[in-house]
Structures are given as C-alpha cells and as structure tokens.
Coordinates of C-alpha atoms in Angstrom, one line a residue:
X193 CA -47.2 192.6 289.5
X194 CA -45.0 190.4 287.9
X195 CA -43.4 193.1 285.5
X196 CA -42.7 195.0 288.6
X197 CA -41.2 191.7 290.6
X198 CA -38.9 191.6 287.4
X199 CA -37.7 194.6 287.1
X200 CA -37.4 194.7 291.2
X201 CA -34.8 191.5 290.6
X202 CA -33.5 192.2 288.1
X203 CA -29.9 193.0 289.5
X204 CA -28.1 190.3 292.0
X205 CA -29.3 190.2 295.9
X206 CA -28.0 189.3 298.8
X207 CA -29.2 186.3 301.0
X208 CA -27.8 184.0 303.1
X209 CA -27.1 180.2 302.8
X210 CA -25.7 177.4 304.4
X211 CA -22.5 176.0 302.9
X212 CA -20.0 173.6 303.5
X213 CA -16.5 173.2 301.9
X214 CA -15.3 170.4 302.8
X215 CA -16.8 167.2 304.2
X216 CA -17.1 166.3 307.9
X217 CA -18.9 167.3 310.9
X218 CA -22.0 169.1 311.9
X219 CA -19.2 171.9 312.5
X220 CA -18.2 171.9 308.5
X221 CA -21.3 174.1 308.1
X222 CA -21.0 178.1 307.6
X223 CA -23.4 180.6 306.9
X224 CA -22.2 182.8 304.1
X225 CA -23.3 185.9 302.4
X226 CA -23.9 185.2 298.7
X227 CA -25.7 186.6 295.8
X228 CA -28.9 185.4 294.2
X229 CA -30.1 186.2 290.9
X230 CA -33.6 186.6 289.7
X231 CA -35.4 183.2 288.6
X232 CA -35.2 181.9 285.7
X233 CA -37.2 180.5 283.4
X234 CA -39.8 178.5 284.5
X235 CA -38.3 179.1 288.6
X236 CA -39.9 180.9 291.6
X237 CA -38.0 182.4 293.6
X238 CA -39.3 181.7 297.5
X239 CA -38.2 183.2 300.6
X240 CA -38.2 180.9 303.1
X241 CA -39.5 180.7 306.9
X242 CA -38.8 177.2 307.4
X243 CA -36.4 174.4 306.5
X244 CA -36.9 170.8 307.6
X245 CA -33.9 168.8 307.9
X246 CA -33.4 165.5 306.5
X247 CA -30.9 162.4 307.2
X248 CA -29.7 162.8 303.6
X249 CA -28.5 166.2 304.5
X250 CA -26.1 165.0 306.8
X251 CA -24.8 162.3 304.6
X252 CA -24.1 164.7 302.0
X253 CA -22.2 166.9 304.5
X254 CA -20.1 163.9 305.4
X255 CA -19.7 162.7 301.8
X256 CA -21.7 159.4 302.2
X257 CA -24.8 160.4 300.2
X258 CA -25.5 158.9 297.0
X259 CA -24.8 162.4 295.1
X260 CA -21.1 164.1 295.8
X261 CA -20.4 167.9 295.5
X262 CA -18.9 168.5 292.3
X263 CA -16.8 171.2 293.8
X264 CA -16.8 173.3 297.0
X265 CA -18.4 175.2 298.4
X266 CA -21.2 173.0 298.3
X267 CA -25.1 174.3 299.4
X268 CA -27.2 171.3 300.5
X269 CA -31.4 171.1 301.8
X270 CA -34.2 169.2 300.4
X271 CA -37.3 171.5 301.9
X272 CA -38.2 174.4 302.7
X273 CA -41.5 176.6 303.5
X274 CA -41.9 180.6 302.3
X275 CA -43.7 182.9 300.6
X276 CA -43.2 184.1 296.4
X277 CA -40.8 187.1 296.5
X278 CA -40.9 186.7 292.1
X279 CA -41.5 184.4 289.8
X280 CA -39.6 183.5 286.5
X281 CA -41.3 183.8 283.1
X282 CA -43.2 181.3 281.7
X283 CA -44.6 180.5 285.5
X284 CA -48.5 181.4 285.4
X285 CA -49.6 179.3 289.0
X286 CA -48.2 181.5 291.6
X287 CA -48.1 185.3 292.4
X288 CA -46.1 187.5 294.7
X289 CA -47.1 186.0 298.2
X290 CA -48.2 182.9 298.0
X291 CA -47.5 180.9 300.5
X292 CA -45.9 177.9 299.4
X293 CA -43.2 174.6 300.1
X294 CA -41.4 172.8 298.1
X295 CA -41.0 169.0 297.0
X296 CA -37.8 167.5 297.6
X297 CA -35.5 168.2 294.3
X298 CA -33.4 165.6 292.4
X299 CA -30.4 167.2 293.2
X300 CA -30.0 169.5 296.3
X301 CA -26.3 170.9 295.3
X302 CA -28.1 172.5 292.0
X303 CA -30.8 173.3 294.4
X304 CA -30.1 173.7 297.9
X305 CA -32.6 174.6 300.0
X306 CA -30.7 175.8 303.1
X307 CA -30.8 180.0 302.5
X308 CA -33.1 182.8 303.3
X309 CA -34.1 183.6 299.2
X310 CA -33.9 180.3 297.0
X311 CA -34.9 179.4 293.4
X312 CA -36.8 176.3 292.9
X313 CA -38.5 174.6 289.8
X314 CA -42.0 175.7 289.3
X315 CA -43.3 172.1 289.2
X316 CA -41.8 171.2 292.7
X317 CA -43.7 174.3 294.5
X318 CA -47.3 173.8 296.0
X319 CA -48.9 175.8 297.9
X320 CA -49.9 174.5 300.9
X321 CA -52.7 174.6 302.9
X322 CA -53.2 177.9 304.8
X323 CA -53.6 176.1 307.8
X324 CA -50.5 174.4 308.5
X325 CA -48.0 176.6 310.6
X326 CA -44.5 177.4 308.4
X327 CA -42.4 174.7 310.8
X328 CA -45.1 172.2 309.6
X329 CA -45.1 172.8 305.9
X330 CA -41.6 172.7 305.9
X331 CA -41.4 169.0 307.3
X332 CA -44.5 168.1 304.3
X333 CA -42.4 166.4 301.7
X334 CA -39.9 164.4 302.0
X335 CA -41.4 162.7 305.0
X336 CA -45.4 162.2 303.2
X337 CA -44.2 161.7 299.6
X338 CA -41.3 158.9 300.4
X339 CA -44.2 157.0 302.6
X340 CA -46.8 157.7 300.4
X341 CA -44.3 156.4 297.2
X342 CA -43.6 153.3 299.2
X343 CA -46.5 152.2 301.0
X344 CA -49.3 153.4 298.2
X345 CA -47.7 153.7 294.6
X346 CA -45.3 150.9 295.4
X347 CA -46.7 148.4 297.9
X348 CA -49.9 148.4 297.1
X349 CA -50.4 148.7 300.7
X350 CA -54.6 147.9 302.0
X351 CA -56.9 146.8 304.3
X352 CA -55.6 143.5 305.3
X353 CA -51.9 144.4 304.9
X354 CA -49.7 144.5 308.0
X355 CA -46.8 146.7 307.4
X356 CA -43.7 146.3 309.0
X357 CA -41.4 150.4 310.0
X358 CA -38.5 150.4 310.9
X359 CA -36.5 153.5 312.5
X360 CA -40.4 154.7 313.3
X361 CA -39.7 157.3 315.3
X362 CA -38.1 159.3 312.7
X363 CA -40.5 161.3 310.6
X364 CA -41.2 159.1 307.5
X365 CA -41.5 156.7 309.7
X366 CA -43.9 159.0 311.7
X367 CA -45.7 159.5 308.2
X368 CA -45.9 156.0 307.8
X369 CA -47.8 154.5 310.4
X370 CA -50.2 158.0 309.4
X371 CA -50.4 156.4 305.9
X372 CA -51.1 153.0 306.5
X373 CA -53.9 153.9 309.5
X374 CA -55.4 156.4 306.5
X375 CA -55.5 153.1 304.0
X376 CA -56.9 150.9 307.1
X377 CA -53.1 148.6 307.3
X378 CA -51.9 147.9 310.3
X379 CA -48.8 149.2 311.5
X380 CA -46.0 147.6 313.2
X381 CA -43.4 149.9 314.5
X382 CA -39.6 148.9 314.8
X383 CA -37.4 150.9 317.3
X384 CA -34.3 150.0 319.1
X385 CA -35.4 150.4 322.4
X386 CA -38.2 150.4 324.6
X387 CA -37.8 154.7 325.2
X388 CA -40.2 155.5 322.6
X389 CA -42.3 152.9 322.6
X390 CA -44.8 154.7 324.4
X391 CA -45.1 158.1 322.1
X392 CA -45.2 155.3 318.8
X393 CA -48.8 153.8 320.0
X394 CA -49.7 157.7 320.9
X395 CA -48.6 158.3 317.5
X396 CA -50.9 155.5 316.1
X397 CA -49.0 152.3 315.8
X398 CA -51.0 149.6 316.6
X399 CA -48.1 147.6 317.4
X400 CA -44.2 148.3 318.6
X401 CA -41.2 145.6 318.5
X402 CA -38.0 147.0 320.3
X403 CA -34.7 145.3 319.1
X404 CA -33.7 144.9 322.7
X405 CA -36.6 142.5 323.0
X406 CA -34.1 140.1 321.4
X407 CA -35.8 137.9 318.5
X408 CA -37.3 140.4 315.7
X409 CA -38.5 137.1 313.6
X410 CA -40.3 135.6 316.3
X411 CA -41.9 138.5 317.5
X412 CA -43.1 139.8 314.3
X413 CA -44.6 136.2 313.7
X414 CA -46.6 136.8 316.9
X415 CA -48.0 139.9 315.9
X416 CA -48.7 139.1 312.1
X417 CA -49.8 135.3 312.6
X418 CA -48.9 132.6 310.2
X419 CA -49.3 134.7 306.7
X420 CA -46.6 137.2 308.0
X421 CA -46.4 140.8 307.0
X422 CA -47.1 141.7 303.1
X423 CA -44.4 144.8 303.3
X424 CA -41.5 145.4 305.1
X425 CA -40.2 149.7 305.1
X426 CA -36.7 149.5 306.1
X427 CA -34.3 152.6 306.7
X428 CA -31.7 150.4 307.9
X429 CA -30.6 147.5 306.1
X430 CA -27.7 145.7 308.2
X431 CA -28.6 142.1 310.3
X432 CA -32.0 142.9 311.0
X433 CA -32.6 142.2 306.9
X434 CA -32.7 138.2 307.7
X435 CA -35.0 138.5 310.4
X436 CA -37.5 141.2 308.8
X437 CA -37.8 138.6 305.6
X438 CA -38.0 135.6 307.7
X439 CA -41.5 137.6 309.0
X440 CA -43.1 138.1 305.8
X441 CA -45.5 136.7 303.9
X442 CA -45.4 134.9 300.4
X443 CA -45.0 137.1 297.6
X444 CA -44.0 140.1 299.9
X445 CA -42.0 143.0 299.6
X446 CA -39.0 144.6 301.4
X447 CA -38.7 148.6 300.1
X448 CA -35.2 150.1 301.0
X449 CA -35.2 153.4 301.3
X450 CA -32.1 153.9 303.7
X451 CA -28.5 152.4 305.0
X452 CA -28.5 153.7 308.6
X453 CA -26.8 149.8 309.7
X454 CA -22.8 151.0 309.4
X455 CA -22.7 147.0 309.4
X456 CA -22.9 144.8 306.1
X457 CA -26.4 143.6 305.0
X458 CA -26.6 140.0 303.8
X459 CA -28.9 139.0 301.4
X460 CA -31.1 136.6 302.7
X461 CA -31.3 134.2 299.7
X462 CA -33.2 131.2 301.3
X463 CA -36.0 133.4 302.5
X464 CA -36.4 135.5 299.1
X465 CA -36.5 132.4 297.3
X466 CA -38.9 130.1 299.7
X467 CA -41.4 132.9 299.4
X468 CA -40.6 135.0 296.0
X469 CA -40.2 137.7 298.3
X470 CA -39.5 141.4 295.9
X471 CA -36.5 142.9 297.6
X472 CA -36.4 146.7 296.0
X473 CA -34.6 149.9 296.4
X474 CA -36.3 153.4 296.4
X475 CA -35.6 156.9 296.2
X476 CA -38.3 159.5 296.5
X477 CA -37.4 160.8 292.9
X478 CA -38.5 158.2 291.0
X479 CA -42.2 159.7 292.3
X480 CA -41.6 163.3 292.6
X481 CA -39.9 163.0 288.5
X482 CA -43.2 161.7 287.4
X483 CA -45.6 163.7 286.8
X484 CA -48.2 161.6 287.0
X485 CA -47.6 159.2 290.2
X486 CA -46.8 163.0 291.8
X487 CA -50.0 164.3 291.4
X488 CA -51.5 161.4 292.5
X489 CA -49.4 161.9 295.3
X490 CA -49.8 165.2 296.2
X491 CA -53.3 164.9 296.0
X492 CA -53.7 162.1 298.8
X493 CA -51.1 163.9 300.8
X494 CA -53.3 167.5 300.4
X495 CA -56.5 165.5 301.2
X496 CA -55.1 164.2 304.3
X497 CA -53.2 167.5 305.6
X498 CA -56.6 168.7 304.9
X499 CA -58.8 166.6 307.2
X500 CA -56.6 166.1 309.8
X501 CA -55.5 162.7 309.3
X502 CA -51.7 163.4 308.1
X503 CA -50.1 165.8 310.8
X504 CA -46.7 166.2 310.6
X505 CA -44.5 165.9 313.9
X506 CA -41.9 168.4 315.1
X507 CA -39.6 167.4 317.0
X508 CA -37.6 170.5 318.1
X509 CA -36.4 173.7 316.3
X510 CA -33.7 175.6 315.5
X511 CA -32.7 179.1 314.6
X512 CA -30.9 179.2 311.5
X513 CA -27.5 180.6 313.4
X514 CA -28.0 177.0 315.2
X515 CA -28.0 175.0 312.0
X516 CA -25.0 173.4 313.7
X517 CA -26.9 171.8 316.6
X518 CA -29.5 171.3 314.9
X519 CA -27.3 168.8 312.8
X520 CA -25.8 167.8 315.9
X521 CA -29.4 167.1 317.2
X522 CA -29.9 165.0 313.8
X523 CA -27.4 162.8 314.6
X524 CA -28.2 161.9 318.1
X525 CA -31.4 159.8 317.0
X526 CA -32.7 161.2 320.4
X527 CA -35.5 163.2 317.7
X528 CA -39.1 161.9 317.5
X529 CA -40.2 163.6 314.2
X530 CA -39.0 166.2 312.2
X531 CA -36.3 168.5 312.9
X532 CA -37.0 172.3 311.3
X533 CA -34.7 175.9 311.2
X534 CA -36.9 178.7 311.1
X535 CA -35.7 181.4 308.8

C-alpha cells in the first residue's frame, strides 16, 4: 500500500490553502490554489476535515505573534483533523486512512495547517480516538496540551490546589477547569462579565469572578481563604497581574501563556517578593518538543478523551469559504470554546 501511495504522489497536486500576503485584517485572508508535493521523509501527508482555530492564528495574520512571515505569501494553522492520504518513507505508525490530528507545530509558516492536503511531522500526528467527531479532534491540541503543560507538568497542580483561569471561556481555558476537576483542584474561573457566568459553572467551574464585580484581589481572597491560590493561568497579562498575585499563596506560581491586555503589565515586585511568588512564561512547545513530557501528555489527554472526562467545546463552525468570519468571529470574544472550519 504504501509503494502504491508513492508512486500515486509522486508528481505535484493540487490543494487548497489559506494564505495571507500581507498583514491586517480577518479580510487579508485568500484561498489559493497551490501545489503540494508528496511527503517527505519521515512526513504524512493528511487530508484534512477539520481545522480548529486558534488566537495565535490571528496574531500572526496581524503581525503581532511571536514568529513573523519570512516572506509572503505566508500559510498559517496550528490543528487540524483528517485522514492519511500517503505517508513519507521512514514512517512505519500509520497507513493509508487512518484517521488522525495533529499537535500543534513549532512553527506554523513551515507548517501551516490551514489547506485541504497538508504535510506534517510524523511525531506530531496521533490518531485519535474513533469516537470523537472530526470538529472535535480538530480542537484536541492546542487547547488540552497547553492546559495539561501548565497545570500538570508545570504547576504541579493537586488535590488541595485552587487554581486561578483567566479568559475561561475560551477553550484552554475550557480545558482547564476539565483538567484541574480530573486532578480533584478547584477551579476558579475569571471572565470579564457576568454573560457567561452561567455556561462556566455548567462547564464545571466551581467558582466564577467577573471583572465587573470590581475588586479581583478581594474576591479571590474570599473564595480561596487566607492561603490564597497556589497557581494563577493568565492569558491576559495587563492590570489584572497586581491583583491576581496579591491572591496567591506563598511560594505560588503565575504561568503566562498569553498578552490579550493591549495595556502594559507591571510587574508586581512587592507581591513576588513578600511571598517568593514564580512568575513564568510558557509556550506549548516547550512540551510538544519533548518527547518525553509529550507522551506523558498525550497519554493523560487520550485517557481522559477516552472516559469522558476531557470533552472538547465547539463553539460554532465555519465552512472553509467562511474562514473570513470565522476570524471575524475569533475576534469578537463573543465564542465560548473552540472555533473549527470544516474541510
């Protein structure tokens, strides 16, 4: 079978992809006609059915992300969900159909994820399991492995933990408060107003604190009691640093995953030094380019896909000939959850 794949690629196709070629708007993005060649080495070439959007997508698009387009035009995409049209040589783990999804790369430009037919690194394929729907294996990833990186292989996050979300109605922070209920932590979801407070304690936060309430410290003092909460997740860095540190405990941690505050983020020296707080940037890549903590990873996330207990949350979804609302929908912040394009 995989002779005849070969030789069945082994001239150019055609697909289509996403592209931008210049930065800007949601508007920026065209769907193009391109070639694609067979997979190399080591590659498998995946035809996808789903792509879940990400926040990082459109900060790439607008030239704000923390990798820049060499040149234009420039593909972009972290995840996607398909079947095995081939597979390069030296790639013995999956055949022609396999349903699969892929982990988010370390660089989307080299490989973008937005087309019908893409090529992806062996290692950052898994087949997923045959229950989830395409929409939901396509918003696995990014969402499950940047919580799990966080919370678990970071934080150390247990039992008596509380745990501190912000931007929770997005869907790593949707994954979150399904991580930290999985580890038995208690999860205290932060949103900006009261409108989805509701769906958050559906969606298994035990607690919600609204910025509109007014004082962040104080409330999260009443909810955590006088140790304060062990970890703080923040997406949004900005004023609301101050407050989330003046709510932790001694010896916490504050991970920073995110920038979403357009406003400047002070660095809250007297709190970080009263309580030897750990105040620590993170990018998903650090886990997914170790093979080790990914495995570990993957195998939690699998288990809990598995039994029911990590469920991924769609949103709404788009055609691919809408990608352009459905970047327009991204940047609303009206979503609950994962945005996907079916293919």
């Amino acid at each position: 079978i995989v002779y005849s794949v070969h030789l069945l690629l082994s001239r150019d196709d055609i697909t289509r992809v996403i592209r931008f070629y210049q930065h800007g708007g949601p508007e920026v993005l065209r769907i193009e006609d391109v070639d694609v060649s067979r997979p190399a080495r080591g590659e498998v070439l995946i035809r996808g059915k789903a792509l879940g959007l990400n926040r990082a997508e459109a900060l790439l698009r607008t030239g704000s992300y923390v990798e820049t387009p060499t040149a234009f035009p420039s593909g972009l995409g972290l995840e996607a969900s398909g079947f095995v049209e081939a597979v390069g040589d030296g790639v013995k783990n999956f055949a022609l159909g396999d349903a699969v999804s892929v982990m988010p790369p370390p660089s989307m430009i080299r490989w973008p994820a937005y087309a019908e037919l893409v090529n992806f690194p062996a290692e950052l394929v898994v087949k997923h399991p045959p229950s989830l729907s395409w929409e939901a294996a396509a918003a696995v990833w990014m969402q499950y492995l940047t919580a799990y990186g966080a919370l678990v292989d970071i934080g150390r996050l247990g039992k008596r933990d509380h745990v501190v979300i912000t931007a929770a109605s997005s869907s790593v922070g949707l994954a979150s408060i399904q991580i930290a209920n999985v580890v038995g932590a208690t999860p205290i979801a932060v949103t900006r107003t009261a409108a989805k407070k509701e769906a958050l304690l559906a969606a298994g936060a035990a607690h919600v604190v609204t910025l509109a309430e007014g004082d962040l410290a104080a409330r999260l003092a009443e909810i955590t009691g006088p140790h304060g909460a062990r970890i703080v997740f923040d997406a949004v860095g900005g004023p609301i640093f101050e407050p989330l540190t003046a709510a932790m405990s001694l010896g916490g941690i504050l991970i920073e995953y995110g920038g979403l505050s357009p406003e400047a983020t002070p660095f809250p020296l007297f709190a970080a030094l009263s309580k030897t707080l750990t105040l620590r940037g993170y990018r998903v890549n650090e886990i997914v380019g170790d093979p080790v903590r990914s495995a570990t990873a993957r195998k939690f996330i699998l288990d809990g896909l598995a039994s029911g207990a990590l469920k991924p949350v769609i949103s709404r979804t788009f055609p691919f000939e809408r990608i352009v609302d459905a970047h327009r929908f991204l940047e609303s912040n009206e979503q609950f959850g994962k945005i996907v394009v079916t293919v």
